[in-house]
Short mmCIF file of C-alpha atoms in Angstrom, two decimals:
data_model
loop_
_atom_site.label_atom_id
_atom_site.label_comp_id
_atom_site.label_asym_id
_atom_site.label_seq_id
_atom_site.Cartn_x
_atom_site.Cartn_y
_atom_site.Cartn_z
CA UNK A 180 14.64 21.10 -14.94
CA UNK A 181 14.03 24.81 -14.34
CA UNK A 182 12.61 25.10 -10.84
CA UNK A 183 10.95 28.50 -11.15
CA UNK A 184 10.71 31.41 -8.73
CA UNK A 185 8.19 30.20 -6.18
CA UNK A 186 8.79 28.07 -3.13
CA UNK A 187 6.48 26.05 -0.90
CA UNK A 188 7.19 25.52 2.79
CA UNK A 189 5.80 22.17 3.92
CA UNK A 190 5.43 21.55 7.65
CA UNK A 191 4.16 18.64 9.73
CA UNK A 192 2.12 19.21 12.93
CA UNK A 193 3.86 16.52 14.99
CA UNK A 194 7.37 17.50 13.89
CA UNK A 195 9.67 20.51 13.74
CA UNK A 196 10.79 19.39 10.28
CA UNK A 197 10.02 21.75 7.38
CA UNK A 198 10.74 21.13 3.71
CA UNK A 199 11.29 24.04 1.34
CA UNK A 200 10.47 22.94 -2.21
CA UNK A 201 10.26 24.79 -5.51
CA UNK A 202 6.53 25.09 -6.18
CA UNK A 203 6.72 24.53 -9.94
CA UNK A 204 8.76 21.37 -9.47
CA UNK A 205 6.35 20.07 -6.84
CA UNK A 206 3.19 20.88 -8.79
CA UNK A 207 4.57 19.50 -12.05
CA UNK A 208 4.84 16.10 -10.34
CA UNK A 209 2.04 15.98 -7.78
CA UNK A 210 -1.66 16.41 -8.54
CA UNK A 211 -2.31 16.85 -4.81
CA UNK A 212 0.05 19.81 -4.47
CA UNK A 213 -1.07 21.28 -7.76
CA UNK A 214 -4.64 21.50 -6.46
CA UNK A 215 -3.32 23.08 -3.27
CA UNK A 216 -0.87 25.63 -4.70
CA UNK A 217 -1.74 26.13 -8.38
CA UNK A 218 -5.41 25.13 -8.79
CA UNK A 219 -6.06 27.36 -11.81
CA UNK A 220 -2.92 26.51 -13.73
CA UNK A 221 -3.38 24.78 -17.07
CA UNK A 222 -1.25 21.82 -18.10
CA UNK A 223 2.23 22.88 -19.18
CA UNK A 224 2.07 21.89 -22.83
CA UNK A 225 1.92 23.45 -26.27
CA UNK A 226 3.58 26.80 -26.91
CA UNK A 227 4.03 30.17 -25.27
CA UNK A 228 1.43 32.50 -26.81
CA UNK A 229 3.94 35.38 -26.78
CA UNK A 230 6.96 33.89 -28.59
CA UNK A 231 5.24 30.74 -29.96
CA UNK A 232 8.13 28.53 -28.86
CA UNK A 233 7.38 25.34 -26.97
CA UNK A 234 6.77 25.26 -23.23
CA UNK A 235 9.36 23.01 -21.63
CA UNK A 236 10.31 23.22 -17.95
CA UNK A 237 13.59 21.45 -18.74
CA UNK A 238 14.67 24.41 -20.88
CA UNK A 239 13.08 27.58 -19.54
CA UNK A 240 11.32 28.88 -16.45
CA UNK A 241 7.58 29.06 -16.96
CA UNK A 242 5.03 31.18 -15.13
CA UNK A 243 1.26 31.44 -15.38
CA UNK A 244 -1.64 33.85 -15.10
CA UNK A 245 -3.47 33.44 -11.82
CA UNK A 246 -6.74 34.44 -13.51
CA UNK A 247 -6.98 32.16 -16.55
CA UNK A 248 -4.15 29.73 -15.76
CA UNK A 249 -2.36 30.25 -19.08
CA UNK A 250 1.36 29.44 -19.15
CA UNK A 251 4.14 31.64 -20.55
CA UNK A 252 7.90 31.70 -20.54
CA UNK A 253 8.93 33.84 -17.57
CA UNK A 254 11.28 35.89 -19.75
CA UNK A 255 8.48 36.50 -22.28
CA UNK A 256 5.93 37.70 -19.74
CA UNK A 257 8.53 39.97 -18.12
CA UNK A 258 9.23 41.61 -21.50
CA UNK A 259 5.50 41.84 -22.19
CA UNK A 260 4.84 43.62 -18.93
CA UNK A 261 7.76 46.04 -19.39
CA UNK A 262 6.37 47.07 -22.75
CA UNK A 263 2.99 48.00 -21.28
CA UNK A 264 2.26 51.71 -20.98
CA UNK A 265 3.77 53.15 -17.83
CA UNK A 266 1.24 53.44 -15.04
CA UNK A 267 -1.27 51.14 -16.72
CA UNK A 268 -1.92 47.57 -15.57
CA UNK A 269 -0.34 44.91 -17.74
CA UNK A 270 -3.05 42.55 -19.02
CA UNK A 271 -2.62 38.84 -19.51
CA UNK A 272 -1.89 38.15 -23.21
CA UNK A 273 -4.58 35.45 -23.22
CA UNK A 274 -7.51 36.55 -21.07
CA UNK A 275 -6.73 40.30 -21.29
CA UNK A 276 -7.46 40.66 -17.59
CA UNK A 277 -5.03 42.42 -15.28
CA UNK A 278 -2.01 40.22 -14.72
CA UNK A 279 -2.18 38.70 -11.25
CA UNK A 280 1.01 36.92 -10.37
CA UNK A 281 0.84 33.81 -8.22
CA UNK A 282 2.36 33.88 -4.76
CA UNK A 283 6.07 33.17 -4.69
CA UNK A 284 6.20 31.98 -1.07
CA UNK A 285 3.45 29.63 0.08
CA UNK A 286 3.00 27.47 3.15
CA UNK A 287 0.93 24.48 4.11
CA UNK A 288 0.74 21.91 6.88
CA UNK A 289 0.52 18.21 6.05
CA UNK A 290 -1.09 16.48 9.03
CA UNK A 291 -1.60 13.18 7.22
CA UNK A 292 2.01 12.66 6.11
CA UNK A 293 5.10 11.44 7.96
CA UNK A 294 8.13 13.77 7.51
CA UNK A 295 10.64 10.89 7.59
CA UNK A 296 8.82 9.07 4.79
CA UNK A 297 8.33 12.34 2.90
CA UNK A 298 12.10 12.86 2.84
CA UNK A 299 12.45 10.01 0.34
CA UNK A 300 10.01 11.85 -1.94
CA UNK A 301 11.79 15.17 -1.41
CA UNK A 302 15.16 13.67 -2.38
CA UNK A 303 13.62 12.04 -5.44
CA UNK A 304 12.10 15.33 -6.64
CA UNK A 305 15.54 16.88 -7.00
CA UNK A 306 17.74 13.89 -7.83
CA UNK A 307 15.41 11.27 -9.37
CA UNK A 308 17.16 8.77 -7.12
CA UNK A 309 15.37 6.49 -4.68
CA UNK A 310 17.19 6.62 -1.36
CA UNK A 311 15.81 4.52 1.53
CA UNK A 312 16.12 6.12 4.95
CA UNK A 313 19.18 5.15 6.99
CA UNK A 314 18.74 2.35 9.50
CA UNK A 315 18.48 3.82 12.99
CA UNK A 316 21.38 1.69 14.22
CA UNK A 317 23.53 3.40 11.61
CA UNK A 318 22.71 6.87 12.89
CA UNK A 319 19.35 7.56 11.25
CA UNK A 320 16.51 9.41 12.93
CA UNK A 321 13.97 7.22 14.69
CA UNK A 322 10.71 6.80 12.81
CA UNK A 323 7.90 8.46 14.71
CA UNK A 324 5.33 5.80 13.80
CA UNK A 325 7.61 3.02 15.09
CA UNK A 326 6.30 0.47 12.59
CA UNK A 327 9.56 -1.17 11.56
CA UNK A 328 9.16 -4.20 13.89
CA UNK A 329 12.92 -4.57 14.32
CA UNK A 330 13.63 -4.89 10.60
CA UNK A 331 17.17 -4.35 9.35
CA UNK A 332 19.12 -4.40 6.12
CA UNK A 333 17.24 -4.90 2.87
CA UNK A 334 13.93 -5.70 4.55
CA UNK A 335 14.11 -2.41 6.46
CA UNK A 336 14.94 -0.59 3.22
CA UNK A 337 11.98 -2.21 1.45
CA UNK A 338 9.76 -1.32 4.40
CA UNK A 339 10.91 2.31 4.13
CA UNK A 340 10.10 2.36 0.42
CA UNK A 341 6.70 0.79 1.08
CA UNK A 342 5.89 3.68 3.41
CA UNK A 343 7.21 6.11 0.79
CA UNK A 344 4.83 4.45 -1.68
CA UNK A 345 2.02 5.52 0.62
CA UNK A 346 3.34 9.07 0.36
CA UNK A 347 3.36 8.75 -3.43
CA UNK A 348 -0.28 7.70 -3.51
CA UNK A 349 -1.27 10.46 -1.08
CA UNK A 350 0.40 13.21 -3.10
CA UNK A 351 -0.76 11.54 -6.35
CA UNK A 352 2.61 11.29 -8.06
CA UNK A 353 2.46 8.41 -10.53
CA UNK A 354 6.08 8.76 -11.67
CA UNK A 355 7.37 8.52 -8.11
CA UNK A 356 5.29 5.41 -7.46
CA UNK A 357 6.60 3.81 -10.66
CA UNK A 358 10.20 4.47 -9.65
CA UNK A 359 9.49 3.04 -6.20
CA UNK A 360 8.16 -0.17 -7.74
CA UNK A 361 11.43 -0.56 -9.65
CA UNK A 362 13.48 0.17 -6.53
CA UNK A 363 11.54 -2.31 -4.39
CA UNK A 364 11.94 -5.02 -7.03
CA UNK A 365 15.71 -4.50 -7.17
CA UNK A 366 16.00 -4.68 -3.40
CA UNK A 367 13.72 -7.72 -3.09
CA UNK A 368 15.28 -9.96 -5.73
CA UNK A 369 18.57 -8.27 -6.56
CA UNK A 370 20.40 -10.45 -4.01
CA UNK A 371 19.39 -13.25 -1.65
CA UNK A 372 15.59 -13.33 -1.77
CA UNK A 373 13.70 -11.71 1.09
CA UNK A 374 11.40 -13.91 3.13
CA UNK A 375 8.01 -14.59 1.60
CA UNK A 376 6.32 -13.93 4.93
CA UNK A 377 7.69 -10.38 4.88
CA UNK A 378 5.98 -9.77 1.52
CA UNK A 379 2.67 -11.06 2.84
CA UNK A 380 2.88 -8.62 5.75
CA UNK A 381 3.39 -5.72 3.35
CA UNK A 382 0.51 -6.98 1.19
CA UNK A 383 -1.75 -7.03 4.23
CA UNK A 384 -0.76 -3.51 5.31
CA UNK A 385 -0.89 -1.52 2.07
CA UNK A 386 -4.28 -1.21 0.38
CA UNK A 387 -3.54 0.02 -3.15
CA UNK A 388 -4.14 -2.59 -5.90
CA UNK A 389 -0.83 -1.86 -7.61
CA UNK A 390 1.20 -2.38 -4.44
CA UNK A 391 -0.67 -5.57 -3.58
CA UNK A 392 -0.02 -6.91 -7.08
CA UNK A 393 3.66 -6.05 -6.66
CA UNK A 394 3.87 -8.19 -3.52
CA UNK A 395 2.06 -11.05 -5.28
CA UNK A 396 4.39 -11.02 -8.30
CA UNK A 397 7.48 -10.76 -6.09
CA UNK A 398 6.25 -13.70 -4.03
CA UNK A 399 5.79 -15.80 -7.18
CA UNK A 400 9.22 -14.76 -8.45
CA UNK A 401 10.90 -15.74 -5.18
CA UNK A 402 9.12 -19.10 -5.04
CA UNK A 403 10.23 -19.76 -8.61
CA UNK A 404 13.79 -18.74 -7.78
CA UNK A 405 14.02 -20.94 -4.69
CA UNK A 406 11.94 -23.77 -6.12
CA UNK A 407 10.40 -24.45 -2.72
CA UNK A 408 7.29 -22.83 -1.28
CA UNK A 409 7.61 -24.64 2.07
CA UNK A 410 9.87 -21.86 3.37
CA UNK A 411 7.05 -19.37 3.15
CA UNK A 412 3.82 -18.76 5.03
CA UNK A 413 1.48 -21.73 5.11
CA UNK A 414 -1.06 -21.79 2.30
CA UNK A 415 -3.60 -22.70 5.00
CA UNK A 416 -3.21 -19.34 6.75
CA UNK A 417 -6.80 -18.09 6.58
CA UNK A 418 -5.77 -14.59 7.64
CA UNK A 419 -4.05 -14.19 4.28
CA UNK A 420 -6.53 -16.15 2.18
CA UNK A 421 -6.96 -13.24 -0.24
CA UNK A 422 -3.21 -13.02 -0.76
CA UNK A 423 -2.90 -16.70 -1.63
CA UNK A 424 -5.95 -16.47 -3.87
CA UNK A 425 -4.26 -13.62 -5.76
CA UNK A 426 -1.03 -15.64 -5.96
CA UNK A 427 -2.89 -18.61 -7.43
CA UNK A 428 -4.76 -16.48 -9.97
CA UNK A 429 -1.62 -14.59 -11.00
CA UNK A 430 0.26 -17.87 -11.40
CA UNK A 431 -2.43 -18.95 -13.86
CA UNK A 432 -2.49 -15.58 -15.60
CA UNK A 433 -6.03 -14.82 -14.42
CA UNK A 434 -6.85 -11.23 -13.42
CA UNK A 435 -10.03 -9.52 -12.29
CA UNK A 436 -10.10 -6.90 -15.03
CA UNK A 437 -8.07 -5.22 -17.74
CA UNK A 438 -6.46 -2.75 -15.35
CA UNK A 439 -5.30 -5.54 -13.03
CA UNK A 440 -3.82 -7.36 -16.02
CA UNK A 441 -2.03 -4.21 -17.19
CA UNK A 442 -0.55 -3.62 -13.72
CA UNK A 443 0.57 -7.24 -13.48
CA UNK A 444 2.28 -7.13 -16.87
CA UNK A 445 4.03 -3.87 -15.94
CA UNK A 446 5.34 -5.39 -12.71
CA UNK A 447 6.39 -8.63 -14.43
CA UNK A 448 8.42 -6.60 -16.92
CA UNK A 449 10.02 -4.63 -14.07
CA UNK A 450 10.97 -7.89 -12.36
CA UNK A 451 12.33 -9.28 -15.62
CA UNK A 452 14.58 -6.26 -16.03
CA UNK A 453 15.60 -6.13 -12.36
CA UNK A 454 19.03 -7.61 -12.97
CA UNK A 455 19.75 -5.19 -15.82
CA UNK A 456 20.22 -1.42 -15.85
CA UNK A 457 17.10 -0.59 -13.89
CA UNK A 458 16.19 2.10 -11.41
CA UNK A 459 19.07 3.80 -9.64
CA UNK A 460 18.77 2.88 -5.97
CA UNK A 461 21.34 4.15 -3.52
CA UNK A 462 22.93 1.55 -1.31
CA UNK A 463 22.47 -1.38 -3.70
#
């Protein structure tokens, strides 16, 4: 993918960590960052109105007019502007207003995001690989929110990815969240099954419907694999009554609405393919 000219510097108030990311790459993936850095930009689709070739970030760098939001190949708009009469402003080929280039170096602070969790997203942006953070005992940086509860190994890795899933929902990157679902499935059932109680804890702590459904389907898969639900949390645990209700309904193929059913089928298919050539997860 062509990353473009612009960069965004992302800082975190409680940390000295700063990420420098190509703005086009970031905004092509995240609706949140697109609203922040490129609010007027139109969707990158169709053709360049100068050369009439297709707009494809994988093939050419693309820029846009900061007035109307129209997209053009960077090479095309540079030629267009050079051909304008010397000393006269170069208009946008679409809106005919003076060409106003977007800022090439932008900054923002992200007070609601954890830099350690964000690093998983940052790595994925450039590599499309899901890489859980390194366990602290193996030399990794300590997590500032200290939520790991002494977890190690695969459960710690799944916990890291669950927190990264929160990042994915906050920055509104659907592709990242989808890849995380695949990575979590591979970690959870790709070897000896994780404890069912661990999944119920994640279910209780992460509010998005898709993530909750993921925990439910993994729980069912693990029970089926082990053939014994007595190893898991008691079905009489009232604190998790909603979880067990969802487990029962999912086991019967009953869902609240069409969207819940679609999510469940997507996750079931991901679980079914987990032992095949699925998502590339480092360390597995």
